[in-house]
Amino acid sequence: MTPSWRDDSLGTMKRVALWLVSEVGEGRPFTKEALRDAFPGVSQVDRRMRDLRDFGWRIDTNREDADLDSHEQRFVKRGDPVWEPGRATRKTGTTAIGAGRRREVLQRDGNMCRSCGIVPGETYAGTYEAAQLDIARREVLKPGGSKATELVTECKRCRIGGRELVADLDRVLQEAAGLSSIERDVLSGWVEADERQFSRLEQLWSDYRSLPEESRAHVRKELGVD
């Protein structure tokens, strides 16, 4: 049987997990005050809840869910049953990211989202929403089939959409090895500059792909494409 979240013999993280399951429920919001009221006198209960993310638990804030207020969070999905024996062992690569390490990753990544290139404070096209950068953990497939977890800078939008992504370093290296000398020189230039200027035609293609289907159909009709 699932133990009670009120069992003081359990660690705080395990009790918080049980509280989320039994008192909040998946998909439902809760407030920071409700969490603290449930565990009066327990220090760092917020941090212990955040630790659950290292075990596959998804708990969103208003950074990930625009429907939430700043004092709210949402219990989206439960992960490992950390209250079971042996299930609360911290996984490799999931230690907390300190402020110094965070600054190092941001500086290394040019202080921009490595997925879309946006910088902090810049507004997304067609919106008034300013970008916020964060550090994401990305699983990377290495040559030889091994996997590792590495840190990468991403904006809020890209981080949410990229949670399940696996970066395939092995494929990238193989594709690069198969380039012609001219293609390799072009790629080397992009890599050295850490940016690429898209042509007008490429930008137009990207804009077309981002249109809703009804609008894409209008463009196809204009171009005479069935």
Coordinates of N, CA and C in Angstrom, one line a residue:
M1 N 0.8 -1.2 0.0 CA 0.0 0.0 0.0 C 0.9 1.3 0.0
T2 N 0.3 2.3 -0.6 CA 1.1 3.6 -0.7 C 1.1 4.2 0.7
P3 N 2.2 4.6 1.3 CA 2.2 5.2 2.6 C 1.5 6.6 2.6
S4 N 1.3 7.0 3.8 CA 0.7 8.3 4.0 C 1.7 9.5 3.9
W5 N 1.3 10.6 3.3 CA 2.2 11.7 3.2 C 2.4 12.3 4.6
R6 N 1.6 12.0 5.6 CA 1.8 12.5 6.9 C 2.8 11.7 7.8
D7 N 3.3 10.6 7.2 CA 4.3 9.8 7.9 C 5.6 10.5 8.1
D8 N 5.9 10.9 9.3 CA 7.1 11.7 9.6 C 8.3 10.9 9.5
S9 N 8.2 9.6 9.4 CA 9.4 8.8 9.3 C 10.0 8.8 7.9
L10 N 9.2 9.3 6.9 CA 9.7 9.4 5.6 C 10.4 10.8 5.4
G11 N 11.3 10.8 4.4 CA 12.0 12.1 4.1 C 11.0 13.1 3.5
T12 N 11.4 14.4 3.5 CA 10.5 15.4 3.1 C 10.2 15.3 1.6
M13 N 11.1 14.9 0.7 CA 10.8 14.8 -0.7 C 9.8 13.7 -0.9
K14 N 9.9 12.6 -0.2 CA 9.0 11.5 -0.4 C 7.6 11.9 0.1
R15 N 7.5 12.6 1.2 CA 6.2 13.1 1.7 C 5.6 14.1 0.8
V16 N 6.4 15.0 0.2 CA 5.8 15.9 -0.8 C 5.3 15.2 -2.0
A17 N 6.0 14.2 -2.5 CA 5.5 13.4 -3.6 C 4.2 12.7 -3.3
L18 N 4.0 12.2 -2.1 CA 2.8 11.5 -1.7 C 1.7 12.6 -1.6
W19 N 2.0 13.8 -1.1 CA 1.1 14.8 -0.9 C 0.5 15.3 -2.3
L20 N 1.4 15.4 -3.3 CA 1.0 15.8 -4.6 C 0.0 14.8 -5.2
V21 N 0.3 13.5 -5.0 CA -0.5 12.4 -5.5 C -1.9 12.4 -4.9
S22 N -1.9 12.4 -3.5 CA -3.1 12.2 -2.8 C -3.9 13.4 -2.6
E23 N -3.3 14.6 -2.5 CA -4.0 15.8 -2.1 C -4.2 16.8 -3.3
V24 N -3.3 16.8 -4.2 CA -3.4 17.7 -5.4 C -4.0 17.0 -6.6
G25 N -3.3 16.0 -7.1 CA -3.8 15.2 -8.3 C -3.1 15.8 -9.5
E26 N -2.8 14.8 -10.4 CA -2.1 15.2 -11.7 C -3.0 16.2 -12.5
G27 N -2.3 17.2 -13.1 CA -3.0 18.1 -13.9 C -3.6 19.3 -13.1
R28 N -3.6 19.3 -11.8 CA -4.2 20.3 -11.0 C -3.2 21.3 -10.5
P29 N -3.6 22.6 -10.3 CA -2.7 23.6 -9.8 C -2.7 23.6 -8.2
F30 N -1.7 24.1 -7.7 CA -1.6 24.3 -6.2 C -0.8 25.6 -5.9
T31 N -0.9 26.1 -4.7 CA -0.1 27.3 -4.4 C 1.0 26.9 -3.5
K32 N 2.0 27.8 -3.5 CA 3.2 27.7 -2.6 C 2.7 27.7 -1.1
E33 N 1.7 28.5 -0.9 CA 1.2 28.6 0.5 C 0.6 27.2 0.9
A34 N -0.1 26.6 0.0 CA -0.8 25.3 0.3 C 0.3 24.3 0.7
L35 N 1.4 24.3 -0.1 CA 2.5 23.3 0.2 C 3.1 23.6 1.5
R36 N 3.4 24.8 1.8 CA 4.0 25.2 3.1 C 3.1 24.9 4.3
D37 N 1.8 25.1 4.1 CA 0.8 24.9 5.1 C 0.7 23.4 5.4
A38 N 0.9 22.6 4.4 CA 0.8 21.1 4.6 C 2.0 20.6 5.4
F39 N 3.1 21.3 5.3 CA 4.3 20.9 6.0 C 4.9 22.0 6.9
P40 N 4.1 22.4 7.9 CA 4.5 23.5 8.8 C 5.8 23.1 9.5
G41 N 6.7 24.1 9.6 CA 7.9 23.9 10.3 C 9.0 23.1 9.6
V42 N 8.7 22.6 8.4 CA 9.6 21.8 7.6 C 10.4 22.8 6.7
S43 N 11.7 22.8 6.9 CA 12.6 23.7 6.2 C 12.9 23.2 4.8
Q44 N 13.0 24.1 3.9 CA 13.3 23.9 2.5 C 12.4 22.9 1.8
V45 N 11.1 23.0 2.1 CA 10.1 22.1 1.5 C 10.0 22.4 0.0
D46 N 10.1 23.7 -0.4 CA 10.1 24.0 -1.8 C 11.2 23.4 -2.6
R47 N 12.4 23.3 -2.0 CA 13.5 22.7 -2.7 C 13.4 21.2 -2.8
R48 N 12.8 20.6 -1.7 CA 12.6 19.2 -1.8 C 11.6 18.8 -2.9
M49 N 10.6 19.7 -3.1 CA 9.7 19.5 -4.2 C 10.4 19.6 -5.5
R50 N 11.2 20.6 -5.7 CA 12.0 20.7 -6.9 C 12.8 19.5 -7.2
D51 N 13.3 18.9 -6.1 CA 14.2 17.7 -6.3 C 13.4 16.6 -7.0
L52 N 12.1 16.6 -6.9 CA 11.4 15.5 -7.6 C 11.5 15.5 -9.1
R53 N 11.9 16.7 -9.7 CA 12.1 16.8 -11.1 C 13.2 15.9 -11.6
D54 N 14.1 15.6 -10.7 CA 15.3 14.7 -11.0 C 14.8 13.2 -11.1
F55 N 13.6 13.0 -10.7 CA 13.1 11.6 -10.8 C 11.9 11.5 -11.7
G56 N 11.8 12.4 -12.7 CA 10.8 12.3 -13.7 C 9.5 13.0 -13.4
W57 N 9.4 13.7 -12.3 CA 8.2 14.4 -11.9 C 8.1 15.7 -12.6
R58 N 7.0 16.1 -13.2 CA 6.9 17.3 -13.9 C 6.0 18.3 -13.1
I59 N 6.6 19.3 -12.6 CA 5.8 20.3 -11.8 C 6.1 21.7 -12.5
D60 N 5.2 22.3 -13.1 CA 5.3 23.5 -13.9 C 5.1 24.7 -13.0
T61 N 5.8 25.8 -13.4 CA 5.5 27.1 -12.8 C 4.9 28.0 -13.9
N62 N 4.8 29.3 -13.6 CA 4.2 30.2 -14.6 C 5.2 30.4 -15.8
R63 N 6.4 30.0 -15.6 CA 7.4 30.1 -16.7 C 7.0 29.1 -17.8
E64 N 6.5 27.9 -17.4 CA 6.1 26.9 -18.4 C 4.6 27.0 -18.7
D65 N 3.8 27.5 -17.8 CA 2.4 27.5 -18.0 C 1.9 28.9 -17.8
A66 N 1.5 29.5 -18.9 CA 1.1 30.9 -18.8 C -0.2 31.1 -18.1
D67 N -1.0 30.1 -17.9 CA -2.3 30.2 -17.1 C -2.1 30.3 -15.6
L68 N -0.8 30.0 -15.1 CA -0.6 30.1 -13.7 C -0.2 31.5 -13.3
D69 N -0.5 31.8 -12.1 CA 0.0 33.0 -11.4 C 1.3 32.8 -10.9
S70 N 2.0 33.8 -10.5 CA 3.4 33.7 -10.0 C 3.5 32.8 -8.7
H71 N 2.4 32.8 -7.9 CA 2.4 32.0 -6.7 C 1.8 30.6 -6.8
E72 N 1.5 30.2 -8.1 CA 1.0 28.9 -8.4 C 2.0 28.0 -9.1
Q73 N 1.7 26.7 -8.9 CA 2.4 25.7 -9.7 C 1.4 24.6 -10.1
R74 N 1.8 23.8 -11.1 CA 0.9 22.8 -11.5 C 1.6 21.4 -11.5
F75 N 0.9 20.4 -10.8 CA 1.4 19.1 -10.8 C 1.0 18.4 -12.1
V76 N 1.9 18.3 -13.0 CA 1.5 17.8 -14.4 C 1.6 16.3 -14.5
K77 N 2.7 15.7 -14.0 CA 2.8 14.3 -14.1 C 3.7 13.7 -13.0
R78 N 3.3 12.6 -12.5 CA 4.1 11.9 -11.5 C 5.2 11.1 -12.2
G79 N 6.4 11.0 -11.5 CA 7.5 10.2 -12.0 C 7.7 9.0 -11.2
D80 N 9.0 8.7 -10.9 CA 9.3 7.5 -10.1 C 8.6 7.5 -8.7
P81 N 8.2 6.4 -8.2 CA 7.6 6.4 -6.9 C 8.7 6.4 -5.8
V82 N 9.2 7.6 -5.5 CA 10.3 7.8 -4.7 C 10.2 7.2 -3.3
W83 N 9.0 7.0 -2.9 CA 8.7 6.5 -1.5 C 9.0 5.0 -1.4
E84 N 9.2 4.3 -2.6 CA 9.5 2.9 -2.5 C 11.0 2.7 -2.3
P85 N 11.4 1.6 -1.6 CA 12.8 1.4 -1.3 C 13.7 1.4 -2.5
G86 N 14.8 2.1 -2.5 CA 15.7 2.2 -3.6 C 15.3 3.1 -4.8
R87 N 14.2 3.7 -4.7 CA 13.7 4.5 -5.8 C 14.1 6.0 -5.7
A88 N 14.6 6.4 -4.6 CA 14.9 7.8 -4.4 C 16.4 8.1 -4.5
T89 N 17.2 7.2 -5.2 CA 18.6 7.4 -5.4 C 18.7 8.4 -6.5
R90 N 19.5 9.5 -6.3 CA 19.6 10.5 -7.3 C 20.3 10.0 -8.5
K91 N 19.8 10.2 -9.7 CA 20.3 9.7 -10.9 C 21.6 10.5 -11.4
T92 N 22.4 9.9 -12.1 CA 23.6 10.5 -12.6 C 23.3 11.7 -13.5
G93 N 24.0 12.8 -13.2 CA 23.8 14.0 -14.0 C 22.6 14.9 -13.6
T94 N 22.0 14.6 -12.4 CA 20.9 15.4 -12.0 C 21.1 16.3 -10.8
T95 N 22.4 16.5 -10.4 CA 22.7 17.3 -9.3 C 22.2 18.8 -9.6
A96 N 21.9 19.5 -8.6 CA 21.4 20.9 -8.8 C 22.5 21.7 -9.5
I97 N 22.0 22.6 -10.4 CA 22.9 23.5 -11.1 C 23.1 24.8 -10.3
G98 N 24.4 25.0 -9.8 CA 24.7 26.1 -9.0 C 24.7 27.4 -9.8
A99 N 24.7 28.5 -9.1 CA 24.7 29.8 -9.8 C 26.0 30.0 -10.6
G100 N 27.1 29.6 -10.1 CA 28.4 29.7 -10.9 C 28.4 28.9 -12.1
R101 N 27.9 27.7 -12.0 CA 27.8 26.8 -13.2 C 26.8 27.3 -14.2
R102 N 25.7 27.9 -13.7 CA 24.7 28.5 -14.6 C 25.3 29.6 -15.4
R103 N 26.1 30.5 -14.7 CA 26.7 31.6 -15.4 C 27.7 31.1 -16.5
E104 N 28.4 30.1 -16.1 CA 29.4 29.5 -17.1 C 28.7 29.0 -18.3
V105 N 27.6 28.3 -18.2 CA 26.9 27.7 -19.3 C 26.3 28.8 -20.2
L106 N 25.7 29.8 -19.5 CA 25.2 31.0 -20.3 C 26.2 31.7 -21.1
Q107 N 27.4 31.9 -20.5 CA 28.5 32.6 -21.2 C 29.0 31.8 -22.3
R108 N 29.2 30.5 -22.1 CA 29.7 29.6 -23.1 C 28.7 29.5 -24.3
D109 N 27.4 29.6 -24.1 CA 26.4 29.5 -25.1 C 26.1 30.9 -25.7
G110 N 26.9 31.9 -25.4 CA 26.7 33.2 -26.0 C 25.5 33.9 -25.4
N111 N 25.0 33.5 -24.3 CA 23.8 34.2 -23.6 C 22.6 34.2 -24.5
M112 N 22.4 33.1 -25.3 CA 21.3 33.0 -26.2 C 20.7 31.6 -26.2
C113 N 19.5 31.5 -26.6 CA 18.9 30.1 -26.7 C 19.6 29.4 -27.9
R114 N 20.1 28.2 -27.6 CA 20.9 27.5 -28.6 C 19.9 26.8 -29.6
S115 N 18.6 26.8 -29.3 CA 17.7 26.2 -30.3 C 17.1 27.2 -31.2
C116 N 16.7 28.4 -30.8 CA 16.1 29.4 -31.7 C 16.9 30.7 -31.8
G117 N 17.9 30.9 -31.0 CA 18.8 32.0 -31.1 C 18.4 33.3 -30.4
I118 N 17.2 33.3 -29.7 CA 16.7 34.5 -29.1 C 17.6 34.8 -27.9
V119 N 17.7 36.1 -27.5 CA 18.4 36.5 -26.3 C 17.5 37.0 -25.3
P120 N 17.9 37.0 -24.0 CA 17.0 37.4 -22.9 C 16.5 38.8 -23.1
G121 N 15.2 39.0 -22.9 CA 14.5 40.3 -23.0 C 14.0 40.6 -24.4
E122 N 14.5 39.8 -25.4 CA 14.0 40.0 -26.8 C 12.6 39.4 -26.9
T123 N 11.7 40.1 -27.6 CA 10.3 39.6 -27.7 C 10.2 38.6 -28.9
Y124 N 9.4 37.6 -28.7 CA 9.1 36.7 -29.8 C 8.3 37.4 -30.9
A125 N 8.6 37.0 -32.1 CA 8.0 37.6 -33.3 C 6.5 37.5 -33.2
G126 N 5.8 38.7 -33.4 CA 4.4 38.7 -33.4 C 3.7 38.7 -32.0
T127 N 4.6 38.9 -30.9 CA 4.0 38.9 -29.6 C 4.7 40.0 -28.8
Y128 N 4.2 40.1 -27.5 CA 4.8 41.1 -26.6 C 5.5 40.3 -25.5
E129 N 5.7 39.0 -25.7 CA 6.3 38.1 -24.7 C 7.8 38.2 -24.8
A130 N 8.5 38.6 -23.7 CA 9.9 38.7 -23.7 C 10.5 37.3 -23.3
A131 N 11.6 37.0 -24.0 CA 12.3 35.7 -23.7 C 13.0 35.6 -22.4
Q132 N 12.9 34.5 -21.8 CA 13.7 34.2 -20.6 C 14.5 33.0 -20.8
L133 N 15.8 33.0 -20.4 CA 16.7 31.9 -20.7 C 16.8 31.1 -19.4
D134 N 17.0 29.8 -19.6 CA 17.2 28.8 -18.5 C 18.2 27.8 -19.0
I135 N 18.7 27.0 -18.1 CA 19.6 25.9 -18.4 C 18.8 24.6 -18.4
A136 N 18.9 23.9 -19.6 CA 18.2 22.6 -19.8 C 19.3 21.5 -19.8
R137 N 18.8 20.3 -19.3 CA 19.6 19.1 -19.4 C 19.2 18.4 -20.7
R138 N 20.2 18.1 -21.5 CA 19.9 17.4 -22.8 C 20.7 16.1 -22.9
E139 N 19.9 15.0 -23.2 CA 20.6 13.7 -23.4 C 21.3 13.7 -24.7
V140 N 22.5 13.3 -24.8 CA 23.3 13.3 -26.0 C 23.7 11.9 -26.3
L141 N 23.5 11.5 -27.6 CA 23.9 10.2 -28.0 C 25.3 10.3 -28.6
K142 N 26.3 9.6 -28.0 CA 27.7 9.8 -28.3 C 28.1 8.7 -29.4
P143 N 29.2 9.0 -30.0 CA 29.8 7.9 -30.9 C 30.0 6.6 -30.2
G144 N 29.6 5.5 -30.8 CA 29.8 4.3 -30.1 C 28.5 3.8 -29.4
G145 N 27.5 4.7 -29.3 CA 26.2 4.3 -28.7 C 26.0 4.7 -27.3
S146 N 27.0 5.3 -26.6 CA 26.9 5.7 -25.2 C 26.1 6.9 -25.2
K147 N 25.5 7.2 -24.0 CA 24.7 8.4 -23.8 C 25.3 9.2 -22.6
A148 N 25.1 10.5 -22.7 CA 25.5 11.4 -21.6 C 24.5 12.6 -21.5
T149 N 24.5 13.2 -20.3 CA 23.6 14.3 -20.1 C 24.5 15.6 -20.1
E150 N 24.2 16.5 -20.9 CA 24.9 17.8 -21.0 C 24.0 19.0 -20.8
L151 N 24.6 20.1 -20.5 CA 23.8 21.3 -20.2 C 23.8 22.2 -21.4
V152 N 22.7 22.8 -21.7 CA 22.5 23.7 -22.8 C 21.6 24.9 -22.4
T153 N 21.8 26.1 -23.0 CA 21.0 27.2 -22.7 C 19.8 27.2 -23.7
E154 N 18.6 27.3 -23.1 CA 17.4 27.4 -24.0 C 16.4 28.4 -23.4
C155 N 15.6 29.0 -24.2 CA 14.5 29.9 -23.7 C 13.4 29.0 -23.2
K156 N 12.4 29.7 -22.6 CA 11.3 28.9 -22.0 C 10.6 28.1 -23.0
R157 N 10.3 28.7 -24.1 CA 9.5 28.0 -25.2 C 10.2 26.8 -25.7
C158 N 11.5 26.9 -26.0 CA 12.2 25.8 -26.5 C 12.4 24.7 -25.5
R159 N 12.7 25.1 -24.2 CA 12.9 24.1 -23.2 C 11.7 23.2 -22.9
I160 N 10.5 23.8 -23.0 CA 9.3 23.1 -22.8 C 9.1 22.1 -23.9
G161 N 9.3 22.5 -25.1 CA 9.1 21.6 -26.3 C 10.2 20.6 -26.4
G162 N 11.4 20.8 -25.8 CA 12.5 19.9 -26.0 C 12.8 19.0 -24.9
R163 N 11.9 18.8 -24.0 CA 12.1 17.9 -22.8 C 12.5 16.5 -23.2
E164 N 11.9 16.0 -24.2 CA 12.1 14.6 -24.6 C 13.1 14.4 -25.7
L165 N 13.7 15.5 -26.2 CA 14.7 15.4 -27.3 C 16.0 14.7 -26.8
V166 N 16.6 14.0 -27.8 CA 17.9 13.4 -27.6 C 18.8 14.0 -28.7
A167 N 19.9 14.7 -28.3 CA 20.8 15.2 -29.3 C 21.7 14.1 -29.8
D168 N 21.8 13.9 -31.2 CA 22.6 12.8 -31.8 C 23.9 13.3 -32.3
L169 N 24.9 13.4 -31.4 CA 26.2 13.8 -31.8 C 26.8 12.9 -32.8
D170 N 26.6 11.6 -32.7 CA 27.2 10.6 -33.6 C 26.7 10.9 -35.0
R171 N 25.4 11.2 -35.2 CA 24.9 11.4 -36.6 C 25.5 12.7 -37.1
V172 N 25.6 13.7 -36.3 CA 26.2 15.0 -36.8 C 27.6 14.8 -37.2
L173 N 28.4 14.1 -36.5 CA 29.8 13.8 -36.9 C 29.9 13.0 -38.2
Q174 N 29.0 12.0 -38.3 CA 29.0 11.3 -39.5 C 28.6 12.1 -40.8
E175 N 27.6 12.9 -40.6 CA 27.2 13.8 -41.7 C 28.3 14.8 -42.1
A176 N 28.9 15.3 -41.1 CA 30.0 16.3 -41.3 C 31.2 15.6 -42.1
A177 N 31.4 14.4 -41.7 CA 32.5 13.6 -42.3 C 32.2 13.4 -43.8
G178 N 31.0 13.3 -44.2 CA 30.6 13.0 -45.6 C 30.5 14.3 -46.5
L179 N 30.8 15.5 -45.9 CA 30.7 16.7 -46.7 C 31.8 16.8 -47.7
S180 N 31.5 17.5 -48.8 CA 32.5 17.8 -49.8 C 33.4 18.9 -49.1
S181 N 34.6 19.2 -49.8 CA 35.5 20.2 -49.2 C 34.9 21.6 -49.2
I182 N 34.1 21.9 -50.2 CA 33.4 23.2 -50.3 C 32.3 23.3 -49.2
E183 N 31.5 22.2 -49.0 CA 30.5 22.2 -48.0 C 31.2 22.3 -46.6
R184 N 32.3 21.6 -46.5 CA 33.0 21.6 -45.2 C 33.5 23.0 -44.8
D185 N 34.0 23.8 -45.9 CA 34.5 25.1 -45.6 C 33.3 26.0 -45.2
V186 N 32.2 25.9 -45.9 CA 31.0 26.7 -45.5 C 30.6 26.4 -44.1
L187 N 30.5 25.1 -43.7 CA 30.1 24.8 -42.4 C 31.1 25.3 -41.4
S188 N 32.3 25.2 -41.7 CA 33.4 25.7 -40.8 C 33.2 27.1 -40.5
G189 N 32.9 27.9 -41.5 CA 32.7 29.3 -41.4 C 31.5 29.6 -40.4
W190 N 30.4 28.9 -40.6 CA 29.3 29.1 -39.7 C 29.6 28.7 -38.3
V191 N 30.4 27.6 -38.1 CA 30.7 27.2 -36.8 C 31.6 28.2 -36.1
E192 N 32.6 28.7 -36.9 CA 33.6 29.7 -36.3 C 32.9 31.0 -35.9
A193 N 31.9 31.4 -36.7 CA 31.2 32.6 -36.4 C 30.0 32.4 -35.4
D194 N 29.7 31.1 -35.2 CA 28.6 30.7 -34.4 C 27.3 31.3 -34.8
E195 N 27.1 31.5 -36.1 CA 25.9 32.1 -36.6 C 25.8 31.8 -38.1
R196 N 24.6 31.9 -38.6 CA 24.4 31.7 -40.1 C 23.4 32.7 -40.5
Q197 N 23.7 33.4 -41.6 CA 22.7 34.4 -42.2 C 21.9 33.6 -43.2
F198 N 20.6 33.6 -43.0 CA 19.7 32.9 -43.9 C 19.4 33.8 -45.1
S199 N 19.2 33.2 -46.3 CA 18.9 34.0 -47.4 C 17.4 34.4 -47.3
R200 N 17.0 35.4 -48.2 CA 15.7 35.8 -48.2 C 14.7 34.7 -48.5
L201 N 15.1 33.8 -49.5 CA 14.3 32.6 -49.8 C 14.1 31.7 -48.7
E202 N 15.2 31.4 -48.0 CA 15.2 30.5 -46.8 C 14.3 31.0 -45.7
Q203 N 14.4 32.3 -45.5 CA 13.5 33.0 -44.5 C 12.1 32.9 -44.8
L204 N 11.8 33.1 -46.1 CA 10.4 33.0 -46.6 C 9.9 31.6 -46.5
W205 N 10.7 30.6 -46.7 CA 10.3 29.2 -46.5 C 9.9 29.0 -45.1
S206 N 10.8 29.5 -44.2 CA 10.5 29.3 -42.7 C 9.2 30.0 -42.3
D207 N 9.0 31.2 -42.9 CA 7.8 31.9 -42.6 C 6.5 31.1 -43.1
Y208 N 6.7 30.6 -44.3 CA 5.6 29.8 -44.9 C 5.3 28.6 -44.0
R209 N 6.3 27.9 -43.5 CA 6.1 26.7 -42.7 C 5.4 27.0 -41.4
S210 N 5.6 28.2 -40.9 CA 5.0 28.6 -39.6 C 3.5 29.0 -39.7
L211 N 3.0 29.2 -41.0 CA 1.6 29.6 -41.1 C 0.7 28.5 -40.8
P212 N -0.5 28.8 -40.4 CA -1.6 27.8 -40.2 C -1.9 27.2 -41.6
E213 N -2.6 26.0 -41.6 CA -2.8 25.3 -42.9 C -3.7 26.1 -43.8
E214 N -4.7 26.8 -43.3 CA -5.5 27.6 -44.2 C -4.7 28.7 -45.0
S215 N -3.8 29.3 -44.2 CA -2.9 30.3 -44.9 C -1.9 29.7 -45.8
R216 N -1.4 28.5 -45.4 CA -0.4 27.8 -46.3 C -1.1 27.5 -47.6
A217 N -2.4 27.1 -47.6 CA -3.1 26.8 -48.8 C -3.3 28.0 -49.7
H218 N -3.4 29.1 -49.0 CA -3.5 30.4 -49.8 C -2.2 30.7 -50.5
V219 N -1.1 30.4 -49.9 CA 0.2 30.6 -50.5 C 0.4 29.6 -51.7
R220 N 0.0 28.4 -51.5 CA 0.1 27.4 -52.5 C -0.7 27.7 -53.7
K221 N -1.9 28.3 -53.5 CA -2.7 28.7 -54.6 C -2.1 29.8 -55.4
E222 N -1.5 30.8 -54.6 CA -0.8 31.9 -55.3 C 0.3 31.5 -56.1
L223 N 1.0 30.4 -55.7 CA 2.2 29.9 -56.4 C 1.8 28.9 -57.5
G224 N 0.5 28.5 -57.5 CA 0.1 27.6 -58.5 C 0.5 26.1 -58.2
V225 N 0.6 25.9 -56.9 CA 1.0 24.5 -56.4 C -0.3 23.8 -56.0
D226 N -0.6 22.7 -56.5 CA -1.8 21.9 -56.1 C -1.6 21.3 -54.8

